Tab-separated table of C-alpha atoms and ligand atoms in Angstrom:
chain	number	residue	atom	x	y	z
X	1	UNK	CA	28.028	32.404	-2.618
X	2	UNK	CA	30.364	31.121	-5.251
X	3	UNK	CA	32.437	34.200	-5.642
X	4	UNK	CA	32.973	34.488	-1.909
X	5	UNK	CA	34.030	30.914	-1.881
X	6	UNK	CA	36.796	31.381	-4.253
X	7	UNK	CA	38.659	33.846	-1.946
X	8	UNK	CA	40.240	31.589	0.440
X	9	UNK	CA	40.402	28.062	1.672
X	10	UNK	CA	38.859	29.084	4.969
X	11	UNK	CA	35.989	30.799	3.342
X	12	UNK	CA	35.746	27.673	1.127
X	13	UNK	CA	35.240	25.509	4.222
X	14	UNK	CA	32.743	27.834	5.778
X	15	UNK	CA	30.812	27.869	2.535
X	16	UNK	CA	30.826	24.204	2.123
X	17	UNK	CA	29.408	23.802	5.652
X	18	UNK	CA	26.735	26.366	4.942
X	19	UNK	CA	25.856	24.709	1.673
X	20	UNK	CA	25.778	21.300	3.344
X	21	UNK	CA	23.454	22.848	6.249
X	22	UNK	CA	21.042	24.376	3.749
X	23	UNK	CA	20.911	21.193	1.873
X	24	UNK	CA	20.012	19.304	5.169
X	25	UNK	CA	17.332	21.923	5.817
X	26	UNK	CA	15.897	21.448	2.412
X	27	UNK	CA	15.691	17.830	2.754
X	28	UNK	CA	12.223	17.086	4.266
X	29	UNK	CA	12.569	16.173	8.047
X	30	UNK	CA	10.947	12.804	8.647
X	31	UNK	CA	7.326	13.173	9.907
X	32	UNK	CA	7.206	9.805	11.433
X	33	UNK	CA	9.844	7.888	12.989
X	34	UNK	CA	9.295	4.966	10.739
X	35	UNK	CA	6.706	3.411	8.517
X	36	UNK	CA	5.485	-0.194	8.432
X	37	UNK	CA	3.519	-1.581	5.567
X	38	UNK	CA	1.163	-4.482	5.539
X	39	UNK	CA	-0.764	-5.499	2.474
X	40	UNK	CA	-1.022	-7.218	-0.975
X	41	UNK	CA	0.284	-6.618	-4.336
X	42	UNK	CA	-0.560	-2.948	-4.413
X	43	UNK	CA	2.014	-2.466	-1.663
X	44	UNK	CA	4.412	-5.578	-2.260
X	45	UNK	CA	8.019	-4.231	-2.931
X	46	UNK	CA	9.309	-7.624	-3.975
X	47	UNK	CA	8.663	-9.871	-0.984
X	48	UNK	CA	7.244	-12.709	-3.170
X	49	UNK	CA	10.463	-12.937	-5.179
X	50	UNK	CA	11.851	-15.161	-2.365
X	51	UNK	CA	9.257	-17.893	-2.730
X	52	UNK	CA	10.115	-20.605	-5.185
X	53	UNK	CA	6.375	-21.581	-5.898
X	54	UNK	CA	4.166	-18.696	-6.597
X	55	UNK	CA	2.396	-17.452	-9.644
X	56	UNK	CA	2.679	-13.811	-8.404
X	57	UNK	CA	6.174	-12.724	-9.323
X	58	UNK	CA	6.902	-9.539	-11.443
X	59	UNK	CA	10.576	-9.254	-11.443
X	60	UNK	CA	10.760	-9.001	-15.199
X	61	UNK	CA	10.257	-6.171	-17.792
X	62	UNK	CA	8.083	-4.395	-18.616
X	63	UNK	CA	7.279	-4.290	-14.810
X	64	UNK	CA	9.710	-1.478	-13.417
X	65	UNK	CA	10.123	-0.025	-16.761
X	66	UNK	CA	9.720	3.351	-15.116
X	67	UNK	CA	11.271	2.409	-11.736
X	68	UNK	CA	14.755	3.738	-11.069
X	69	UNK	CA	16.050	0.186	-10.262
X	70	UNK	CA	14.113	-1.530	-13.120
X	71	UNK	CA	12.025	-4.541	-12.255
X	72	UNK	CA	11.938	-5.312	-8.598
X	73	UNK	CA	8.854	-7.414	-8.001
X	74	UNK	CA	6.588	-4.265	-7.931
X	75	UNK	CA	3.325	-4.835	-9.754
X	76	UNK	CA	3.715	-1.451	-11.466
X	77	UNK	CA	5.482	0.276	-14.446
X	78	UNK	CA	7.147	2.449	-11.642
X	79	UNK	CA	6.561	3.514	-7.951
X	80	UNK	CA	3.902	1.999	-5.986
X	81	UNK	CA	1.667	4.086	-3.498
X	82	UNK	CA	3.756	3.401	-0.495
X	83	UNK	CA	7.045	4.590	-2.339
X	84	UNK	CA	5.337	7.828	-2.920
X	85	UNK	CA	4.037	8.040	0.502
X	86	UNK	CA	7.325	7.403	2.080
X	87	UNK	CA	8.807	10.250	0.052
X	88	UNK	CA	6.054	12.628	1.138
X	89	UNK	CA	6.524	11.935	4.900
X	90	UNK	CA	10.363	12.388	4.372
X	91	UNK	CA	11.512	8.714	4.832
X	92	UNK	CA	13.437	6.660	2.349
X	93	UNK	CA	11.679	4.121	0.222
X	94	UNK	CA	11.117	1.016	2.492
X	95	UNK	CA	12.995	-2.156	2.081
X	96	UNK	CA	11.253	-5.532	1.631
X	97	UNK	CA	11.134	-7.508	4.751
X	98	UNK	CA	12.549	-10.687	2.753
X	99	UNK	CA	15.401	-8.892	1.213
X	100	UNK	CA	18.603	-10.137	2.594
X	101	UNK	CA	19.995	-6.585	3.146
X	102	UNK	CA	16.901	-5.724	5.433
X	103	UNK	CA	18.737	-5.908	8.705
X	104	UNK	CA	20.692	-3.726	11.103
X	105	UNK	CA	20.538	-0.013	10.312
X	106	UNK	CA	18.439	-0.720	7.062
X	107	UNK	CA	15.426	-1.423	9.176
X	108	UNK	CA	15.508	1.927	11.232
X	109	UNK	CA	13.171	3.750	8.975
X	110	UNK	CA	10.661	1.073	8.576
X	111	UNK	CA	9.901	-2.232	6.638
X	112	UNK	CA	7.458	-3.271	3.974
X	113	UNK	CA	5.912	-6.770	4.699
X	114	UNK	CA	3.338	-6.726	2.050
X	115	UNK	CA	2.870	-9.804	-0.095
X	116	UNK	CA	1.120	-10.084	-3.497
X	117	UNK	CA	-2.096	-12.408	-3.306
X	118	UNK	CA	-2.258	-11.889	0.520
X	119	UNK	CA	-5.452	-11.625	2.348
X	120	UNK	CA	-6.885	-11.109	5.851
X	121	UNK	CA	-7.979	-14.752	5.821
X	122	UNK	CA	-5.112	-17.365	5.475
X	123	UNK	CA	-6.728	-19.086	2.535
X	124	UNK	CA	-7.243	-15.995	0.528
X	125	UNK	CA	-5.177	-16.102	-2.688
X	126	UNK	CA	-3.961	-19.592	-2.317
X	127	UNK	CA	-5.137	-20.195	-6.059
X	128	UNK	CA	-1.734	-18.348	-6.578
X	129	UNK	CA	0.540	-20.418	-4.474
X	130	UNK	CA	2.791	-18.990	-1.830
X	131	UNK	CA	2.196	-15.631	-0.250
X	132	UNK	CA	2.420	-14.125	3.329
X	133	UNK	CA	-1.146	-13.723	4.796
X	134	UNK	CA	-1.650	-10.894	7.115
X	135	UNK	CA	-1.047	-13.142	10.193
X	136	UNK	CA	2.491	-13.985	8.833
X	137	UNK	CA	3.219	-10.412	7.904
X	138	UNK	CA	2.541	-9.503	11.501
X	139	UNK	CA	4.760	-12.442	12.481
X	140	UNK	CA	7.520	-10.785	10.555
X	141	UNK	CA	6.923	-7.378	12.096
X	142	UNK	CA	7.611	-9.161	15.442
X	143	UNK	CA	11.016	-10.284	14.182
X	144	UNK	CA	11.738	-6.685	13.169
X	145	UNK	CA	10.821	-5.541	16.779
X	146	UNK	CA	13.256	-8.292	18.149
X	147	UNK	CA	16.093	-6.881	15.894
X	148	UNK	CA	15.216	-3.449	16.814
X	149	UNK	CA	15.686	-4.169	20.637
X	150	UNK	CA	19.367	-4.615	19.849
X	151	UNK	CA	19.637	-1.254	18.534
X	152	UNK	CA	17.605	0.889	21.128
X	153	UNK	CA	16.573	1.033	24.738
X	154	UNK	CA	13.088	-0.105	25.765
X	155	UNK	CA	11.675	3.342	26.587
X	156	UNK	CA	13.254	4.787	23.572
X	157	UNK	CA	11.649	2.188	21.511
X	158	UNK	CA	8.085	2.658	22.734
X	159	UNK	CA	8.373	6.524	21.796
X	160	UNK	CA	9.843	5.469	18.502
X	161	UNK	CA	6.860	2.979	17.763
X	162	UNK	CA	4.288	5.399	19.101
X	163	UNK	CA	5.458	7.915	16.458
X	164	UNK	CA	5.743	5.383	13.661
X	165	UNK	CA	3.153	5.178	10.728
X	166	UNK	CA	1.509	1.903	10.172
X	167	UNK	CA	0.074	1.550	6.605
X	168	UNK	CA	-2.306	-1.324	6.010
X	169	UNK	CA	-4.061	-2.017	2.645
X	170	UNK	CA	-5.370	-5.504	2.670
X	171	UNK	CA	-8.764	-7.287	1.956
X	172	UNK	CA	-9.083	-7.092	-1.862
X	173	UNK	CA	-7.882	-10.571	-2.292
X	174	UNK	CA	-10.433	-11.949	0.244
X	175	UNK	CA	-12.798	-11.011	-2.336
X	176	UNK	CA	-11.124	-11.290	-5.826
X	177	UNK	CA	-9.311	-14.487	-4.894
X	178	UNK	CA	-11.740	-15.974	-2.349
X	179	UNK	CA	-15.390	-14.726	-1.959
X	180	UNK	CA	-16.050	-13.833	-5.571
X	181	UNK	CA	-14.257	-16.914	-6.789
X	182	UNK	CA	-17.162	-19.416	-5.984
X	183	UNK	CA	-15.696	-22.259	-8.277
X	184	UNK	CA	-12.513	-22.496	-6.061
X	185	UNK	CA	-13.448	-21.187	-2.602
X	186	UNK	CA	-16.468	-22.297	-0.456
X	187	UNK	CA	-16.826	-18.796	1.431
X	188	UNK	CA	-19.649	-17.672	-0.806
X	189	UNK	CA	-21.677	-20.895	-0.110
X	190	UNK	CA	-21.169	-20.467	3.737
X	191	UNK	CA	-21.560	-16.795	4.275
X	192	UNK	CA	-23.879	-13.996	3.042
X	193	UNK	CA	-21.905	-10.995	1.756
X	194	UNK	CA	-22.813	-9.192	5.168
X	195	UNK	CA	-21.577	-12.177	7.323
X	196	UNK	CA	-18.507	-12.465	5.167
X	197	UNK	CA	-17.532	-8.719	5.656
X	198	UNK	CA	-18.129	-9.199	9.348
X	199	UNK	CA	-15.902	-12.216	9.575
X	200	UNK	CA	-13.126	-10.194	7.862
X	201	UNK	CA	-13.503	-7.276	10.160
X	202	UNK	CA	-13.409	-9.291	13.230
X	203	UNK	CA	-10.197	-10.970	12.168
X	204	UNK	CA	-8.812	-7.431	10.969
X	205	UNK	CA	-9.829	-5.897	14.257
X	206	UNK	CA	-7.847	-8.666	16.215
X	207	UNK	CA	-4.713	-7.881	14.220
X	208	UNK	CA	-4.953	-4.250	14.689
X	209	UNK	CA	-5.316	-4.733	18.629
X	210	UNK	CA	-2.248	-7.013	18.343
X	211	UNK	CA	-0.309	-4.346	16.688
X	212	UNK	CA	-1.502	-1.688	19.145
X	213	UNK	CA	-0.265	-4.004	21.898
X	214	UNK	CA	3.032	-4.095	20.378
X	215	UNK	CA	3.294	-0.391	20.639
X	216	UNK	CA	2.084	1.018	17.384
X	217	UNK	CA	-0.132	4.238	17.852
X	218	UNK	CA	-0.820	5.717	14.310
X	219	UNK	CA	-2.772	3.408	12.015
X	220	UNK	CA	-3.640	4.445	8.299
X	221	UNK	CA	-6.067	1.674	7.308
X	222	UNK	CA	-7.088	1.550	3.462
X	223	UNK	CA	-10.343	0.103	2.323
X	224	UNK	CA	-11.000	-1.851	-0.664
X	225	UNK	CA	-10.904	-0.578	-4.365
X	226	UNK	CA	-14.066	-1.054	-6.617
X	227	UNK	CA	-13.147	-4.419	-7.633
X	228	UNK	CA	-16.068	-4.532	-10.233
X	229	UNK	CA	-14.425	-1.693	-12.118
X	230	UNK	CA	-10.959	-3.508	-12.649
X	231	UNK	CA	-10.040	-4.541	-16.162
X	232	UNK	CA	-10.113	-8.130	-14.903
X	233	UNK	CA	-13.924	-7.727	-13.924
X	234	UNK	CA	-14.618	-5.741	-17.050
X	235	UNK	CA	-13.080	-8.334	-19.268
X	236	UNK	CA	-15.725	-10.911	-18.076
X	237	UNK	CA	-18.315	-8.905	-20.399
X	238	UNK	CA	-20.710	-8.957	-17.305
X	239	UNK	CA	-20.806	-5.261	-17.049
X	240	UNK	CA	-23.208	-2.976	-19.077
X	241	UNK	CA	-21.147	-0.877	-21.604
X	242	UNK	CA	-19.214	1.884	-19.826
X	243	UNK	CA	-20.144	0.709	-16.357
X	244	UNK	CA	-18.706	-1.615	-13.732
X	245	UNK	CA	-20.134	-4.773	-12.164
X	246	UNK	CA	-22.082	-3.105	-9.501
X	247	UNK	CA	-22.845	-6.456	-7.675
X	248	UNK	CA	-19.214	-6.949	-6.969
X	249	UNK	CA	-18.691	-3.370	-5.925
X	250	UNK	CA	-21.714	-3.503	-3.530
X	251	UNK	CA	-20.127	-6.697	-1.898
X	252	UNK	CA	-16.717	-4.921	-1.466
X	253	UNK	CA	-18.312	-1.792	-0.096
X	254	UNK	CA	-19.700	-3.815	2.860
X	255	UNK	CA	-16.224	-4.366	4.032
X	256	UNK	CA	-15.477	-0.542	3.527
X	257	UNK	CA	-18.474	0.531	5.622
X	258	UNK	CA	-17.407	-1.886	8.495
X	259	UNK	CA	-13.900	-0.798	8.313
X	260	UNK	CA	-14.890	2.808	8.598
X	261	UNK	CA	-17.109	2.084	11.657
X	262	UNK	CA	-14.144	0.146	13.253
X	263	UNK	CA	-11.952	3.144	12.912
X	264	UNK	CA	-14.507	5.283	14.671
X	265	UNK	CA	-14.932	2.612	17.229
X	266	UNK	CA	-11.184	2.319	17.928
X	267	UNK	CA	-10.815	6.163	17.951
X	268	UNK	CA	-13.208	6.296	20.675
X	269	UNK	CA	-11.793	3.539	22.748
X	270	UNK	CA	-7.952	4.481	22.413
X	271	UNK	CA	-7.510	8.043	23.105
X	272	UNK	CA	-3.726	7.690	22.956
X	273	UNK	CA	-3.897	6.473	19.316
X	274	UNK	CA	-5.140	7.578	15.857
X	275	UNK	CA	-6.840	5.385	13.505
X	276	UNK	CA	-7.663	6.726	9.929
X	277	UNK	CA	-9.550	5.112	7.158
X	278	UNK	CA	-8.278	5.659	3.608
X	279	UNK	CA	-11.182	5.582	1.129
X	280	UNK	CA	-9.708	3.616	-1.777
X	281	UNK	CA	-13.139	3.097	-3.299
X	282	UNK	CA	-13.721	6.807	-3.612
X	283	UNK	CA	-10.229	7.386	-4.995
X	284	UNK	CA	-10.700	5.063	-7.847
X	285	UNK	CA	-14.176	6.186	-8.364
X	286	UNK	CA	-13.129	9.741	-8.799
X	287	UNK	CA	-10.270	8.863	-11.141
X	288	UNK	CA	-12.546	6.737	-13.322
X	289	UNK	CA	-15.448	9.106	-13.471
X	290	UNK	CA	-13.663	12.350	-13.627
X	291	UNK	CA	-10.510	10.994	-15.509
X	292	UNK	CA	-9.853	13.811	-17.819
X	293	UNK	CA	-9.215	16.018	-14.793
X	294	UNK	CA	-6.323	13.792	-14.132
X	295	UNK	CA	-4.976	13.345	-17.608
X	296	UNK	CA	-6.158	9.781	-17.807
X	297	UNK	CA	-7.732	8.643	-21.166
X	298	UNK	CA	-8.061	4.919	-20.665
X	299	UNK	CA	-9.852	3.550	-17.413
X	300	UNK	CA	-11.040	0.176	-18.382
X	301	UNK	CA	-8.105	-1.613	-19.743
X	302	UNK	CA	-4.479	-2.100	-18.672
X	303	UNK	CA	-1.687	-0.433	-20.246
X	304	UNK	CA	0.079	-3.847	-20.533
X	305	UNK	CA	-2.677	-6.294	-21.310
X	306	UNK	CA	-2.608	-10.184	-21.824
X	307	UNK	CA	-5.010	-13.014	-21.674
X	308	UNK	CA	-7.507	-14.698	-23.765
X	309	UNK	CA	-10.015	-11.819	-23.028
X	310	UNK	CA	-7.054	-9.402	-23.346
X	311	UNK	CA	-7.132	-8.151	-19.797
X	312	UNK	CA	-7.017	-10.901	-17.246
X	313	UNK	CA	-3.478	-12.034	-16.753
X	314	UNK	CA	-0.157	-10.442	-15.551
X	315	UNK	CA	1.775	-8.798	-18.490
X	316	UNK	CA	4.090	-11.192	-20.098
X	317	UNK	CA	8.097	-10.908	-19.950
X	318	UNK	CA	9.244	-8.563	-22.437
X	319	UNK	CA	5.791	-7.809	-23.545
X	320	UNK	CA	5.524	-4.253	-25.286
X	321	UNK	CA	3.316	-2.020	-23.049
X	322	UNK	CA	1.399	1.119	-24.165
X	323	UNK	CA	3.584	4.180	-24.818
X	324	UNK	CA	1.494	6.780	-22.919
X	325	UNK	CA	1.627	5.046	-19.654
X	326	UNK	CA	0.608	8.190	-17.716
X	327	UNK	CA	-2.750	8.355	-19.445
X	328	UNK	CA	-3.797	5.027	-18.071
X	329	UNK	CA	-5.514	4.269	-14.841
X	330	UNK	CA	-4.540	0.788	-14.897
X	331	UNK	CA	-0.925	-0.677	-15.569
X	332	UNK	CA	-2.079	-4.293	-15.958
X	333	UNK	CA	-5.375	-6.382	-15.217
X	334	UNK	CA	-5.667	-5.019	-11.716
X	335	UNK	CA	-2.775	-2.611	-10.598
X	336	UNK	CA	-2.672	1.102	-11.109
X	337	UNK	CA	-0.056	2.909	-13.088
X	338	UNK	CA	2.677	4.920	-11.298
X	339	UNK	CA	0.956	8.164	-12.235
X	340	UNK	CA	-2.115	7.132	-10.537
X	341	UNK	CA	-0.212	6.035	-7.574
X	342	UNK	CA	1.341	9.374	-7.286
X	343	UNK	CA	-2.068	11.168	-7.381
X	344	UNK	CA	-3.577	8.734	-4.699
X	345	UNK	CA	-0.370	9.246	-2.397
X	346	UNK	CA	-0.882	13.015	-2.613
X	347	UNK	CA	-4.705	12.557	-1.620
X	348	UNK	CA	-3.822	10.241	1.450
X	349	UNK	CA	-1.067	12.551	2.564
X	350	UNK	CA	-2.730	15.842	2.475
X	351	UNK	CA	-6.043	15.664	0.626
X	352	UNK	CA	-9.059	17.424	2.223
X	353	UNK	CA	-10.990	15.924	5.151
X	354	UNK	CA	-13.585	14.149	2.918
X	355	UNK	CA	-10.647	11.930	1.583
X	356	UNK	CA	-9.265	10.354	4.498
X	357	UNK	CA	-11.381	9.894	7.623
X	358	UNK	CA	-11.163	11.620	10.075
X	359	UNK	CA	-7.893	13.177	9.113
X	360	UNK	CA	-5.064	12.894	6.475
X	361	UNK	CA	-1.543	11.498	6.979
X	362	UNK	CA	0.082	15.006	7.423
X	363	UNK	CA	-2.431	15.724	10.096
X	364	UNK	CA	-1.670	12.436	11.772
X	365	UNK	CA	1.963	13.343	11.982
X	366	UNK	CA	1.200	16.816	13.522
X	367	UNK	CA	-1.258	15.511	16.082
A	401	NAG	C1	-16.338	14.281	-10.306
A	401	NAG	O1	-16.356	15.659	-10.281
A	401	NAG	C2	-17.480	16.379	-9.848
A	401	NAG	C3	-17.164	17.806	-9.991
A	401	NAG	O2	-15.952	18.299	-9.228
A	401	NAG	C4	-17.972	15.868	-8.522
A	401	NAG	O3	-19.161	16.579	-8.070
A	401	NAG	C5	-18.191	14.374	-8.446
A	401	NAG	O4	-18.419	13.921	-7.232
A	401	NAG	C6	-16.880	13.715	-9.025
A	401	NAG	N1	-17.215	12.221	-9.087
A	401	NAG	C7	-16.640	11.337	-8.260
A	401	NAG	C8	-17.005	9.921	-8.565
A	401	NAG	O5	-15.899	11.657	-7.389
A	402	NAG	C1	0.271	19.064	-0.033
A	402	NAG	O1	1.634	18.878	0.064
A	402	NAG	C2	2.372	19.318	-1.085
A	402	NAG	C3	3.980	18.987	-0.761
A	402	NAG	O2	4.132	17.639	-0.572
A	402	NAG	C4	2.014	20.815	-1.373
A	402	NAG	O3	2.814	21.189	-2.520
A	402	NAG	C5	0.533	20.936	-1.507
A	402	NAG	O4	0.503	22.424	-1.703
A	402	NAG	C6	0.050	20.363	-0.304
A	402	NAG	N1	-1.511	20.672	-0.512
A	402	NAG	C7	-2.252	21.104	0.463
A	402	NAG	C8	-3.866	21.151	0.272
A	402	NAG	O5	-1.986	21.383	1.669
């Protein structure tokens, strides 16, 4: 093409247009109109930076050491799961709801409302200070809808919302920073593990119905990872060598099995909608138990470790992390590395049926 383009200005213009068209064609066409993210520190792109009083900020190196823009408030060395997912479905990386530039055209491809330490229950994570619990994240989504109403007609908007992807990954802090923290929270004194899971799912279901009423139709709902296998849990020394704390994992799994049932129930009740369960527990178990298949060498400690037991606090400002970050399952005491986030995003996007239930994100877009 280059030699033809050099002939004349007319040819040059035509070639430029052809190259531009092929470039647009090569760019992935968005598979959803937009993506809305609700969750905790696994998905937070920096919403907690706008709080004055919170113990959950990570806008300093070495957080972001492998992220194009450096530290952003993400709890990772690089990209988080929803960054990779946005790329896979052909959308730009989603802006943080609280960022001052998240308005006007910048909200058209979706917004990320996730907030570190947030849970389904309002009080979960309060030991860390300020955060946006799920109810407030949904309030923020309603504000976004009001802004969108200035930018599109009502019928256009209902089509737009019906073809948007909701991604929700929340519930970890209801365990790690509530139920499994009996010295601070009363929930484990008041509820059996099964009753507590019922309570969480009841509230969760209410929020999903609210989002459905607001017009969303495609829901990707991620379960809880195996908390008893996190570096934080393992640092307690309560797990047998090489194993996880199975009592914590069993309690967390009660939430997961109920969430999966809820998904089945919602699918049979709302035939115009899709509800999908993302099995985070299985993803992390697979990465831990078959680690070498994924190039992972360390699965029980974070790449950047700190704390009296060397694995229970955020990485400190300017602390030197491990050099071989892609060989670690965890970046710090609880959050996976960028390498792991990329693998998981691929599984959620187009892994086999046994991964996401009843279908993966790519199939959600096609259906
Ligand atoms: C590890 O891999 C083997 C062989 O592919 C598989 O049977 C097993 O289920 C995997 N383990 C986990 C926890 O997924
Ligand atoms: C999943 O999608 C990626 C591109 O994003 C592609 O390379 C890969 O082959 C796909 N895998 C399956 C199983 O469809």
